[in-house]
XYZ file of C-alpha atoms in Angstrom:
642
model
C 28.519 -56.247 62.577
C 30.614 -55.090 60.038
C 27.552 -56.738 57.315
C 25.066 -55.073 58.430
C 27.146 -51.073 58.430
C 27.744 -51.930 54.918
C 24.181 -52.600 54.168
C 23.389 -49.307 55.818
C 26.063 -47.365 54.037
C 24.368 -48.872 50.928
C 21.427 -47.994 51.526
C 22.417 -44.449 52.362
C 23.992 -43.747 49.246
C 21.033 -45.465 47.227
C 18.697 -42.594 48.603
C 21.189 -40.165 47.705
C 20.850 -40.853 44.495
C 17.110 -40.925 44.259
C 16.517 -37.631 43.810
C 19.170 -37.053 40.852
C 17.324 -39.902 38.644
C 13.891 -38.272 39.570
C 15.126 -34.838 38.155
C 16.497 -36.517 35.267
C 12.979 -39.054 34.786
C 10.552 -37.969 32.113
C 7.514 -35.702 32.953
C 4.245 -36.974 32.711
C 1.338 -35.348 31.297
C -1.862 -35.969 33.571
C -5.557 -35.656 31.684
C -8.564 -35.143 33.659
C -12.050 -33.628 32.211
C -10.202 -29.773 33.263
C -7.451 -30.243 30.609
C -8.853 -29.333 26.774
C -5.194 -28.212 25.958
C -1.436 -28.650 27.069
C 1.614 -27.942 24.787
C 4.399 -30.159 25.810
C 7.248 -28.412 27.410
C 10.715 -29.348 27.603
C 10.737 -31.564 30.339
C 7.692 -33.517 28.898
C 9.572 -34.434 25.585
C 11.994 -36.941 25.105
C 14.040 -37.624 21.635
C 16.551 -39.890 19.846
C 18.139 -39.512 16.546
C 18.525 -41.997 14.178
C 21.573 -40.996 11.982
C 20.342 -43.681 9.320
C 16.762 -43.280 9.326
C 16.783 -47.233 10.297
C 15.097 -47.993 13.506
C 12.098 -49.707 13.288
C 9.505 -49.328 16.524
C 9.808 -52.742 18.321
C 13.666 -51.593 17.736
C 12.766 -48.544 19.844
C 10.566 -49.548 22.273
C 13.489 -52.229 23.571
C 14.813 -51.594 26.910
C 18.338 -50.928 25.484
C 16.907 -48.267 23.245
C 14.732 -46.472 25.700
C 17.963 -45.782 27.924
C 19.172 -43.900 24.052
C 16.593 -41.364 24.826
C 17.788 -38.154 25.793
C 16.295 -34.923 27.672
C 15.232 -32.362 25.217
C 18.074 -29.750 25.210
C 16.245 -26.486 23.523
C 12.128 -25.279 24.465
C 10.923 -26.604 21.611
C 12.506 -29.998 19.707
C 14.091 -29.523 16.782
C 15.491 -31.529 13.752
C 19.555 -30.404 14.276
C 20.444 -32.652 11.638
C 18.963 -32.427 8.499
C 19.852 -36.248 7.461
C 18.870 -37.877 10.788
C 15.018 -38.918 11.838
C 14.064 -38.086 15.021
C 11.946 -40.385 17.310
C 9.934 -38.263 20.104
C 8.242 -39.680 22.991
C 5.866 -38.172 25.499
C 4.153 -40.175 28.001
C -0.020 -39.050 29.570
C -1.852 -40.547 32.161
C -5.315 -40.200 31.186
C -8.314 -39.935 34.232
C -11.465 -42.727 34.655
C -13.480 -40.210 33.350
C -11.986 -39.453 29.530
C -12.726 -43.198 28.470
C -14.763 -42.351 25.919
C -14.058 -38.778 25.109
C -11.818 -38.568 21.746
C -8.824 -36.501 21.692
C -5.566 -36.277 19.610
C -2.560 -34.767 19.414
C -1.158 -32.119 17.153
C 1.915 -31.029 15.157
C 2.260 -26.645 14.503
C 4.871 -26.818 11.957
C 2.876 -26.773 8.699
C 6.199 -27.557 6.756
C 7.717 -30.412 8.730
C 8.023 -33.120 5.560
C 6.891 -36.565 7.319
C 5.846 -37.150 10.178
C 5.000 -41.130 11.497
C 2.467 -41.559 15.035
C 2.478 -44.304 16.736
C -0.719 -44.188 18.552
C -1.632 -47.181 21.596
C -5.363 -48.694 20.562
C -7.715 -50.042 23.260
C -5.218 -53.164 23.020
C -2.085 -51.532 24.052
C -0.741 -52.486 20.190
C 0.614 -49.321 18.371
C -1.512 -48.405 14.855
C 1.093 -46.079 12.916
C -0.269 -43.082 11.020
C 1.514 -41.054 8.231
C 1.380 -37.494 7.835
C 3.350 -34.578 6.696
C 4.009 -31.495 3.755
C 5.548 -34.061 1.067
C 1.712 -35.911 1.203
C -1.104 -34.860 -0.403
C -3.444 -32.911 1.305
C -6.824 -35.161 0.792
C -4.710 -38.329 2.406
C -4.818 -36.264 5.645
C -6.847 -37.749 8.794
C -8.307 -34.301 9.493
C -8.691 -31.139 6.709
C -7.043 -29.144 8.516
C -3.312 -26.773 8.019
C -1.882 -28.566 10.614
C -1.300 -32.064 11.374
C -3.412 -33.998 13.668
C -3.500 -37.717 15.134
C -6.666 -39.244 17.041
C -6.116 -40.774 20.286
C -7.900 -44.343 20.237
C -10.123 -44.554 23.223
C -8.368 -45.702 26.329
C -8.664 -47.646 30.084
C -7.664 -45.213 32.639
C -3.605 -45.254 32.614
C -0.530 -44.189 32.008
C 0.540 -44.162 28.039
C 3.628 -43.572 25.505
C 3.342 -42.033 22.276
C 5.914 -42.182 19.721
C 6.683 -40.068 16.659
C 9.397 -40.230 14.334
C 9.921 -36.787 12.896
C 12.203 -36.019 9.393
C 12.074 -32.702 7.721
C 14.595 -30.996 4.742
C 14.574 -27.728 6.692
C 14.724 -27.431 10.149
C 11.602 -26.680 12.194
C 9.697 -26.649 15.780
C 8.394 -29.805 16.482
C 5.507 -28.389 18.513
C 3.076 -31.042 20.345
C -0.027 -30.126 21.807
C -2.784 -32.490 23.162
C -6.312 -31.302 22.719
C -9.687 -32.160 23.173
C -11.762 -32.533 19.569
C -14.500 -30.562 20.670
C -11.831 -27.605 22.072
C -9.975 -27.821 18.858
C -13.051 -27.401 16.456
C -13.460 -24.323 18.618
C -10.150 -23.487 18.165
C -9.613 -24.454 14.197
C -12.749 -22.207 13.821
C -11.819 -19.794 15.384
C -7.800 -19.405 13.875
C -9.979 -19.942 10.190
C -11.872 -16.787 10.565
C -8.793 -15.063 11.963
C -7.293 -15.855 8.638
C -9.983 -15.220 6.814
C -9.866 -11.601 8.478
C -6.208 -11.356 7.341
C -6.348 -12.596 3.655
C -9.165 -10.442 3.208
C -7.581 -7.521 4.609
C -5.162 -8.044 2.203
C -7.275 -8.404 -0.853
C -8.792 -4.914 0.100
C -5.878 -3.133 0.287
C -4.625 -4.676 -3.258
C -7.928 -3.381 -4.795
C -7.750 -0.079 -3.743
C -4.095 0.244 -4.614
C -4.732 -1.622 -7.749
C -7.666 0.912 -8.717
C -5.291 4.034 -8.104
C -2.529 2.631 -9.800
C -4.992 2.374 -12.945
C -6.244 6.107 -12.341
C -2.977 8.005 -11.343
C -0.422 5.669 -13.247
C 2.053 5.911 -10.579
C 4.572 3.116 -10.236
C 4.794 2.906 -6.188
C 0.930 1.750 -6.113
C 1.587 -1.489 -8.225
C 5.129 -2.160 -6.141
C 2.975 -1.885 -3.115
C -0.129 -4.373 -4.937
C 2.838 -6.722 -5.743
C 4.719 -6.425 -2.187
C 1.357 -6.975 -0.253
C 0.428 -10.352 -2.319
C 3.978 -11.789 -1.845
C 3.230 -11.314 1.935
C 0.295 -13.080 1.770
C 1.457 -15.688 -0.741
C 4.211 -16.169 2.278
C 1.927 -16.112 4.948
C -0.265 -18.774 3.258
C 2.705 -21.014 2.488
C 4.510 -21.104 5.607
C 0.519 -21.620 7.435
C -0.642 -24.635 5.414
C -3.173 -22.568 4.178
C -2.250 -22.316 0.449
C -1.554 -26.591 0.306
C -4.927 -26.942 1.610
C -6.569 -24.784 -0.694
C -4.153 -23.649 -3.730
C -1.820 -26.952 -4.794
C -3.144 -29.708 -2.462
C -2.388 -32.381 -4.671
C 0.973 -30.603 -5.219
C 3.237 -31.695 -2.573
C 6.298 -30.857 -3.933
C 5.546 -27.526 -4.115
C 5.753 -26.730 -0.644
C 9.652 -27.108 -0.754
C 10.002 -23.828 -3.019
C 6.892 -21.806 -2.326
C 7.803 -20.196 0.759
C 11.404 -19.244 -1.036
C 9.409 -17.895 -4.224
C 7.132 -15.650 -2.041
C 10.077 -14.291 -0.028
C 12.079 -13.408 -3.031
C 9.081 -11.676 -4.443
C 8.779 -10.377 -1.023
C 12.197 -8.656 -0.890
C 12.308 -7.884 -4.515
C 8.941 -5.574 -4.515
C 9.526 -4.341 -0.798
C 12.947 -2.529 -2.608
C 11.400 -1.439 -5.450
C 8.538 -0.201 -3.588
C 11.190 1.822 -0.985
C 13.155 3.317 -3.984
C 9.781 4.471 -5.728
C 8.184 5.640 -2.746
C 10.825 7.647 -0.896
C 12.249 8.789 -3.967
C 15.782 7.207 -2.992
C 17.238 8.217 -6.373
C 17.211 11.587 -5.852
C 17.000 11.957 -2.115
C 20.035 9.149 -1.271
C 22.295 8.334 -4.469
C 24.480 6.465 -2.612
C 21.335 3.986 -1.013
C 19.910 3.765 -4.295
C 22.775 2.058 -5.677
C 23.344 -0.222 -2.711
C 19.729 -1.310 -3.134
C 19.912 -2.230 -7.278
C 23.127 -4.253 -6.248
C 21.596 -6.113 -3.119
C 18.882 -6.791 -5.560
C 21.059 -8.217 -7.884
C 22.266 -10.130 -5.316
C 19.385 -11.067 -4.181
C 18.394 -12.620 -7.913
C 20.891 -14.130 -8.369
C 20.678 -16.055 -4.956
C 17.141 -16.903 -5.675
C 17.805 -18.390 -9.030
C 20.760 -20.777 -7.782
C 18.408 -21.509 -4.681
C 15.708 -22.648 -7.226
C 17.073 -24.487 -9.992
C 20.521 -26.399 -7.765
C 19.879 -26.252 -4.439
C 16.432 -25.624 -2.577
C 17.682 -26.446 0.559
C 19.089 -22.951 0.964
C 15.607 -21.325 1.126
C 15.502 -22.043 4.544
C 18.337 -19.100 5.656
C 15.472 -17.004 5.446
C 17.250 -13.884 7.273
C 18.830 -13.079 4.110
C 15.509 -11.081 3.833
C 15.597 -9.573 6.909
C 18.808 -7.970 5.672
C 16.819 -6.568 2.674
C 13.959 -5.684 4.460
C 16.637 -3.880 7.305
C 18.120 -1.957 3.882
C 14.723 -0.892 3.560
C 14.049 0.151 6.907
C 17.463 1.979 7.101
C 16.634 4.000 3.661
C 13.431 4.951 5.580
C 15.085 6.150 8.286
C 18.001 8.314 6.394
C 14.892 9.865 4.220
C 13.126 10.845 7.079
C 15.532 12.406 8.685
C 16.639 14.415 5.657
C 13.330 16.253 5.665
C 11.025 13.759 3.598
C 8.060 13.461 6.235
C 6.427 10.836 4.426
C 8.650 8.348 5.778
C 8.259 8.742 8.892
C 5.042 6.271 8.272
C 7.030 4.087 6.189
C 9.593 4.420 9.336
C 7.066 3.321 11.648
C 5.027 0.355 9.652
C 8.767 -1.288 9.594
C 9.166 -0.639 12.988
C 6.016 -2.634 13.800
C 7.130 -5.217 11.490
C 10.738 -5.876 13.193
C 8.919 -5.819 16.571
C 7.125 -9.048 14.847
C 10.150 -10.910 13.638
C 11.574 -10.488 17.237
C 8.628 -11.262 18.837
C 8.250 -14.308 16.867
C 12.195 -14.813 17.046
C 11.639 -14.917 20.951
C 8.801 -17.595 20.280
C 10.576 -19.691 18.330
C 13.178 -20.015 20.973
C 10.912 -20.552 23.851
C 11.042 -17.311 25.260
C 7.343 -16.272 25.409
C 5.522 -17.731 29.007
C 2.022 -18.179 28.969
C -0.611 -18.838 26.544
C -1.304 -15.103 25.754
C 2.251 -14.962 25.045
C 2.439 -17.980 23.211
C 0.069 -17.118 21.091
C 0.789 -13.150 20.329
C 4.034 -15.211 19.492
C 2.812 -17.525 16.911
C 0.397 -14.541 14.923
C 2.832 -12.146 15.759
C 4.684 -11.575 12.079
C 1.004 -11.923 10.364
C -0.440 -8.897 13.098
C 2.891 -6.718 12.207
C 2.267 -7.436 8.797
C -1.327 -6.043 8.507
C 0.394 -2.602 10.617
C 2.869 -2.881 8.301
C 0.418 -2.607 4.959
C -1.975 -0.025 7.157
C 0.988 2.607 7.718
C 2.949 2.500 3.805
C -1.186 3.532 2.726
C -0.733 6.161 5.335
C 2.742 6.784 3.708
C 1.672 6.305 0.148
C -1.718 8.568 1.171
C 1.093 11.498 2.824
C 3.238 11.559 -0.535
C -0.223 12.047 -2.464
C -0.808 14.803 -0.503
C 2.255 16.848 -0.185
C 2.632 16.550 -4.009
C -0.876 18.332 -4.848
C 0.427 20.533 -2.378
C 3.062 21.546 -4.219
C 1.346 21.668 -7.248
C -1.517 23.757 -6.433
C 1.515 26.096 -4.741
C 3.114 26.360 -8.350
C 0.140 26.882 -9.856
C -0.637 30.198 -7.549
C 2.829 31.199 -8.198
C 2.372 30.725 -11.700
C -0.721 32.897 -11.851
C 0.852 35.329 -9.297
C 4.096 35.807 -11.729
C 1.487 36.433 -14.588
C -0.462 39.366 -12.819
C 3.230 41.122 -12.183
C 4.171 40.408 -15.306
C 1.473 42.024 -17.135
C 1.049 44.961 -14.335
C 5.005 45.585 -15.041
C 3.934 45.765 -18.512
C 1.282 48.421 -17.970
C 3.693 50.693 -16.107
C 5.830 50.400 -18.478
C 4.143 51.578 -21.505
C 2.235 54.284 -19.351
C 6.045 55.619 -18.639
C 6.844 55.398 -21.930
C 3.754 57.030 -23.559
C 3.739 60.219 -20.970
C 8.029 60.377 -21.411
C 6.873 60.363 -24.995
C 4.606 63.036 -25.074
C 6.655 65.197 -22.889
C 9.731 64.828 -25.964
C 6.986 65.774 -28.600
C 6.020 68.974 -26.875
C 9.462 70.249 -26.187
C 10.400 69.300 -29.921
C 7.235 71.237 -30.994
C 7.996 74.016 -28.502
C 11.422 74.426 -29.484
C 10.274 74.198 -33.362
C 7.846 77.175 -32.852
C 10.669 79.206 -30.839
C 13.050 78.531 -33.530
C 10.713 79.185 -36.704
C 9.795 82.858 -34.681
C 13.335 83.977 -34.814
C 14.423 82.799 -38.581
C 13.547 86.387 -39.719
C 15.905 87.594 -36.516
C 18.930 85.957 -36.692
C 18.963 85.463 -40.578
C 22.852 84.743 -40.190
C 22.386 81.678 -38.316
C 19.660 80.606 -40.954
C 21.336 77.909 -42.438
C 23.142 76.426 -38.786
C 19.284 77.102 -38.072
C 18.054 74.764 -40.640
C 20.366 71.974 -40.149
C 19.448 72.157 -36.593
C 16.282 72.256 -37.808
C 16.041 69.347 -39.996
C 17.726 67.433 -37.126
C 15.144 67.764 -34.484
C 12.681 67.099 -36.973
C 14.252 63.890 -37.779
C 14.342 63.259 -34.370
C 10.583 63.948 -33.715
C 10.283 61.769 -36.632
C 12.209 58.895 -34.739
C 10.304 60.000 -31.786
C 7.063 59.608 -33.573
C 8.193 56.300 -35.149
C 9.041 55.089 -31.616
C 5.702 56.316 -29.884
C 3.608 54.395 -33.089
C 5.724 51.175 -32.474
C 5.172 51.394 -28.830
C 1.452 52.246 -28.882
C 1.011 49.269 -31.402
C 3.250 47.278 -29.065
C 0.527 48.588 -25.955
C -2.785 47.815 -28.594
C -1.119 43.965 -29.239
C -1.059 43.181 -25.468
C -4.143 44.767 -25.031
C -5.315 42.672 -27.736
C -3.742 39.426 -26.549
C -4.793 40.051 -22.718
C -8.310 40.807 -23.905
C -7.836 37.594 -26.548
C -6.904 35.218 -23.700
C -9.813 36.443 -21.827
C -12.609 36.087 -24.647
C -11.176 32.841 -25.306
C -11.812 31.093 -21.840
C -15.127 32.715 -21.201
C -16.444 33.813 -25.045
C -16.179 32.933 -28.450
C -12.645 31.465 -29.922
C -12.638 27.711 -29.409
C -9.529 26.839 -27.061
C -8.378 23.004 -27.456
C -9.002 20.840 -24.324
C -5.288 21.299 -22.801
C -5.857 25.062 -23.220
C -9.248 25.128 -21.436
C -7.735 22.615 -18.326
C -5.732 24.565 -17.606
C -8.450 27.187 -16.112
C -10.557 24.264 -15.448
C -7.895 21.247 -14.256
C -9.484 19.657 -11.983
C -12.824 18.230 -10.541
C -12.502 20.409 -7.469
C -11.961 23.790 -9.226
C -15.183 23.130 -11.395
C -16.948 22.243 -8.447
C -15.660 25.236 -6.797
C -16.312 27.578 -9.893
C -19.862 25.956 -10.142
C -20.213 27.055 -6.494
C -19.641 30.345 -6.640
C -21.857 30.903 -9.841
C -24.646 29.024 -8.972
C -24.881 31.165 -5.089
C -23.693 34.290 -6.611
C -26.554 36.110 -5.217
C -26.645 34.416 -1.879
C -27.574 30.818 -0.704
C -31.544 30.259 -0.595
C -32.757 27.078 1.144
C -34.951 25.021 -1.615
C -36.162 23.340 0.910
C -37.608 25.860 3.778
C -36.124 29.354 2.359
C -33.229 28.963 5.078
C -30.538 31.280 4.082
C -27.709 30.358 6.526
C -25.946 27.229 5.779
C -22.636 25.315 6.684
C -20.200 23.015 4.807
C -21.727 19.519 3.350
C -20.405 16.305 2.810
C -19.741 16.508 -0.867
C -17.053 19.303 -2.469
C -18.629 22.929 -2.147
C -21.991 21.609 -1.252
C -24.046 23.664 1.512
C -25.741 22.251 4.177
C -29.020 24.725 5.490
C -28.506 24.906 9.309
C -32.010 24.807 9.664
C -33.323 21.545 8.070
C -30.001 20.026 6.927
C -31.199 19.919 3.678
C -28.032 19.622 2.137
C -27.612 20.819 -1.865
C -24.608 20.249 -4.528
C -22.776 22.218 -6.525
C -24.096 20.057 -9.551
C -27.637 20.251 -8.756
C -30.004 23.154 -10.500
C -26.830 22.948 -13.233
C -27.151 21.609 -16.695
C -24.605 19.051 -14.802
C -27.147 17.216 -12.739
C -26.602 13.710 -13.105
C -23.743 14.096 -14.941
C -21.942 10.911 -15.687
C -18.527 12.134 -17.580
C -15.850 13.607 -15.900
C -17.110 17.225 -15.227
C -14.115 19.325 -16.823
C -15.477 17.457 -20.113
C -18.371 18.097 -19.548
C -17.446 22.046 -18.901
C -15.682 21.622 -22.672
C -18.777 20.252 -23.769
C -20.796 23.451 -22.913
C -17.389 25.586 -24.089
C -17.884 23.951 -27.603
C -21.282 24.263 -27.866
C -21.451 27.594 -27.401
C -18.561 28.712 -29.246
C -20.049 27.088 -32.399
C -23.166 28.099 -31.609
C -24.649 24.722 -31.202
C -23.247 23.757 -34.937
C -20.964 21.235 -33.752
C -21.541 17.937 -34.452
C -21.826 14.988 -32.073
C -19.182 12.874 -33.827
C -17.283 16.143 -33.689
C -17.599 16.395 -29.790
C -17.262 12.715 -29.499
C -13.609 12.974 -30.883
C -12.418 15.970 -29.119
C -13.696 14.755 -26.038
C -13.278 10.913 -26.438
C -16.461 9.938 -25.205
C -19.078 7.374 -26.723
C -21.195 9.592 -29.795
C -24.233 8.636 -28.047
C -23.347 10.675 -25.018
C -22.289 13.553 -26.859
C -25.173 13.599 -28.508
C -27.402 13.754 -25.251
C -25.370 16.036 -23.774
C -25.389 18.599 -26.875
C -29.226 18.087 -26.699
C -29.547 19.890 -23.363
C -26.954 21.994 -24.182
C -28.926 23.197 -27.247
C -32.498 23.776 -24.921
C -30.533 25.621 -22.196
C -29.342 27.967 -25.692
C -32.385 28.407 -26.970
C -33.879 28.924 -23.212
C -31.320 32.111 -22.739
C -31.665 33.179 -26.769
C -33.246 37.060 -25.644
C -30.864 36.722 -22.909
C -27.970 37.039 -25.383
C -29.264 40.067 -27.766
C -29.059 42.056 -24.664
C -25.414 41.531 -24.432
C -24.783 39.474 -21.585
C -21.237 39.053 -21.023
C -21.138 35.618 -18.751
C -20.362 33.965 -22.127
C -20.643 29.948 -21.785
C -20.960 29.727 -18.387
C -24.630 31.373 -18.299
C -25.539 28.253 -19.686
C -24.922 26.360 -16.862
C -28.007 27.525 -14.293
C -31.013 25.865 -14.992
C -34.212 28.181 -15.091
């Protein structure tokens, strides 16, 4: 009696237990034709560390090392210990119907150093297979960034895969079993995706590249040079670059990621102090961001030549890029508007690094998630790159702004000037002539009553002699003045002959009524439809705005007509204020000038100048009669084509 209660109590306390060592037993994956893809989770991944890097596999697969392997304690397994190897094991029980389907099983982590599969054949004995950053690319199984290991073909079952992981920086060891035919799809499909991004990238170099070379402005090249260290980083930390840039260069991948980043941070501050103008806008930020990149330089340098193992703290550029986004922010609100796009393309790109932060750390659920995760920093990169344009394109703006607002108060201060002028010497002339009447007056009055008042002769005389002195002064006064009135005259009427007429102005004098392509256009404009705007297509004489600057559109056919065309600067193919010299000169001289002459003025090719001053020369002798009439349009009535 008392046997067989013990038995039950036994038995009791057995099932109790059950359930505990069921919670804590490995999850198995289970393949059937519906499954092309399944990332391991937590519960489906079991590790060991080996301190030594020592174990072999029969070592491993022994009973008393299979009771070593521990739950995984994080989402994603990681490589704690920088010294140790890791040996991970999942376990999938594959369906009748995938016997002869091939499938494998991939590694994410582009940068994980060496990584050894041990794979089950049709035999049930394990075939190992090497692969990893520190090999060359061609050795791999499948071209491909990431790493991949086939799956022999199978009996339906239940099977354990092992992998024994070591890596020199710590990263995700992310497993995913796929189908070969989903993950062609998928491989294609990631390619063109990058393809899409790296292109992206070249564009926006080229363009910024191209106004760097036209506009000499230092932000554009800061912003070529910050752009290609993001992709340079991209690429590296993607496998990309080792499959297509150094693939026989393994070693490589241990420092490029640090070299991009520190190019990364280094151009990123530049470009913020050159952009937002931090030197004279905040003092005090501009000096925090030369020392931090001192700093910075100094950390890359002993990262590089004594100790590459500290490239992997990579949020030491998230605090530059944070200086960055903070100097943004202070700009901004200090009344610089251009930063509030710079303010908002780093806003973007912090939402990516916590994003991808949160992915990293297993906080994303689903496979939308997952994978906004994964491309999350590349996507806030290319919103990054698209608002600094709008940034750079903003500052562009707001500067010809302001110059084209100092130029009208330039010309504005002029006109006053030289009304003030006027006034002035009218007021003087007619105060003047009122002093030389009274002097006369008084003269007459004085020389009437010398016969009278014979006793005041001589008091008379020296009176005399001192208002003529003073009418003298007077005199001498009004000559200097009106000479004074004939040399601005002269000047004013000088300036003015010299921009439309005769005297030959140098090329910085005549830019400066001609400066740019859009006043030409707009002075061609208003010559050219002086008398009103004529359809040459069907007479139409209302029209609208056209695509190019001051062309007209007819409302009526949509015929649409340039500013250049009907001018002697149809098909012009120099820059069109030279061009408006070009004319200047020729007419000045009279069509004397030579075309070596023009050529070195002008600094265009001798062959040009000559065909230019050959058309120039038949639109002179075209309006010869035109001239001996007196026409006062000067060089400009050379422009209109008959």
């Amino acid at each position: 009696m008392t046997g067989s209660v013990l038995k039950k109590l036994v038995v009791i306390f057995v099932l109790m237990l059950l359930p505990v060592k069921l919670l804590l037993a490995q999850k198995v994956l289970q393949v059937d034709s519906s499954v092309f893809e399944h990332l391991f989770g937590q519960q489906e991944i079991k590790l060991l560390e080996d301190k030594k890097g020592t174990f072999t596999l029969d070592q491993v697969l022994s009973p008393g090392f299979q009771n070593k392997f521990a739950n995984n304690p994080g989402y994603y397994p990681q490589n704690y210990n920088l010294k140790s190897w890791y040996w991970y094991k999942v376990k999938v029980r594959f369906d009748s119907t995938l016997i002869h389907k091939t499938n494998l099983i991939e590694f994410f982590d582009q940068t994980t150093d060496d990584i050894i599969a041990y794979i089950p054949d049709t035999n049930g004995k394990y075939v190992a297979t090497k692969a990893g950053a520190r090999y060359k690319f061609i050795d791999r199984l499948y071209r491909h960034k990431n790493f991949e290991f086939t799956i022999y073909d199978r009996r339906p079952g239940e099977y354990t895969y092992y992998f024994r992981v070591h890596s020199k920086e710590q990263v995700n060891v992310i497993i995913v079993y796929r189908t070969v035919d989903y993950f062609i799809h998928y491989a294609l499909t990631e390619y063109i995706t990058y393809g899409l991004f790296y292109g992206m990238i070249l564009i926006f170099c080229f363009h910024n590249l191209l106004m760097f070379i036209a506009v000499k402005r230092l932000q554009y090249l800061y912003y070529v040079m910050y752009i290609l260290s993001v992709g340079f980083y991209e690429m590296s930390v993607d496998g990309i670059a080792f499959q297509y840039i150094w693939p026989t260069w393994s070693n490589w991948n241990e420092y490029a990621y640090g070299v991009a980043l520190f190019f990364l941070s280094a151009f990123a501050l530049e470009f913020t102090k050159e952009l937002l103008q931090v030197k004279m806008r905040a003092p005090l930020l501009y000096k925090l961001i030369n020392v931090v990149l001192i700093i910075r330089t100094v950390y890359f340098v002993y990262c590089f030549f004594f100790n590459r193992g500290l490239f992997i703290y990579k949020f030491v550029d998230s605090i530059t890029l944070a200086i960055c986004f903070f100097t943004g922010i202070t700009v901004w609100s200090r009344g610089f508007k251009p930063a509030r796009f710079f303010v908002l393309g780093y806003t973007f790109l912090f939402l990516g690094l916590i994003i991808k932060l949160a992915t990293v750390l297993g906080l994303n659920i689903g496979v939308v998630n997952r994978v906004l995760g994964h491309y999350s920093l590349s996507l806030s990169f290319i919103l990054e790159m698209v608002f600094l344009s709008f940034s750079i394109g903003d500052q562009v703006r707001l500067l010809r702004k302001d110059k084209d607002a100092a130029q009208e108060e330039t010309i504005r201060q002029m006109e006053i000037n030289v009304e003030l002028k006027d006034s002035i010497n009218r007021e003087l002339e007619h105060q003047v002539r009122i002093r030389t009447s009274e002097v006369i007056q008084k003269s007459e009055e004085l020389m009437k009553q010398a016969h009278i008042i014979e006793e005041q002769n001589e008091e008379l005389l020296a009176k005399n002699e001192k208002l003529e002195e003073q009418a003298e002064e007077i005199h001498r006064m009004n000559l200097l003045l009106q000479k004074d009135n004939i040399q601005l005259k002269t000047n004013i009427e000088k300036v003015t002959d010299d921009r439309a007429l005769s005297k030959e102005l140098s090329f910085e004098e005549f830019s400066a009524k001609y400066p740019d392509q859009e006043t030409c256009y707009k002075f061609l404009s208003e010559l050219k439809w002086s008398n009103g705007y004529t359809c040459a297509r069907c007479a139409n004489t209302n029209y609208c705005g056209g695509r190019m600057p001051y062309s007209r559109r007819c409302t009526k056919c949509t015929y649409e007509e340039s500013a250049l065309q009907k001018t002697i600067f149809h098909n012009n193919r120099i820059p069109i204020n030279k061009a408006f010299y070009l004319v200047y000169l020729m007419y000045t001289s009279k069509g004397t000038i030579s075309s070596h002459q023009l050529s070195e003025k002008l600094d265009i090719r001798q062959s040009t100048c000559w065909s230019y001053s050959i058309r120039v020369k038949k639109a002179m002798n075209e309006r010869k009669k035109e001239g001996r009439k007196g026409s006062t349009q000067g060089w400009s009535r050379l422009v209109i084509e008959v």
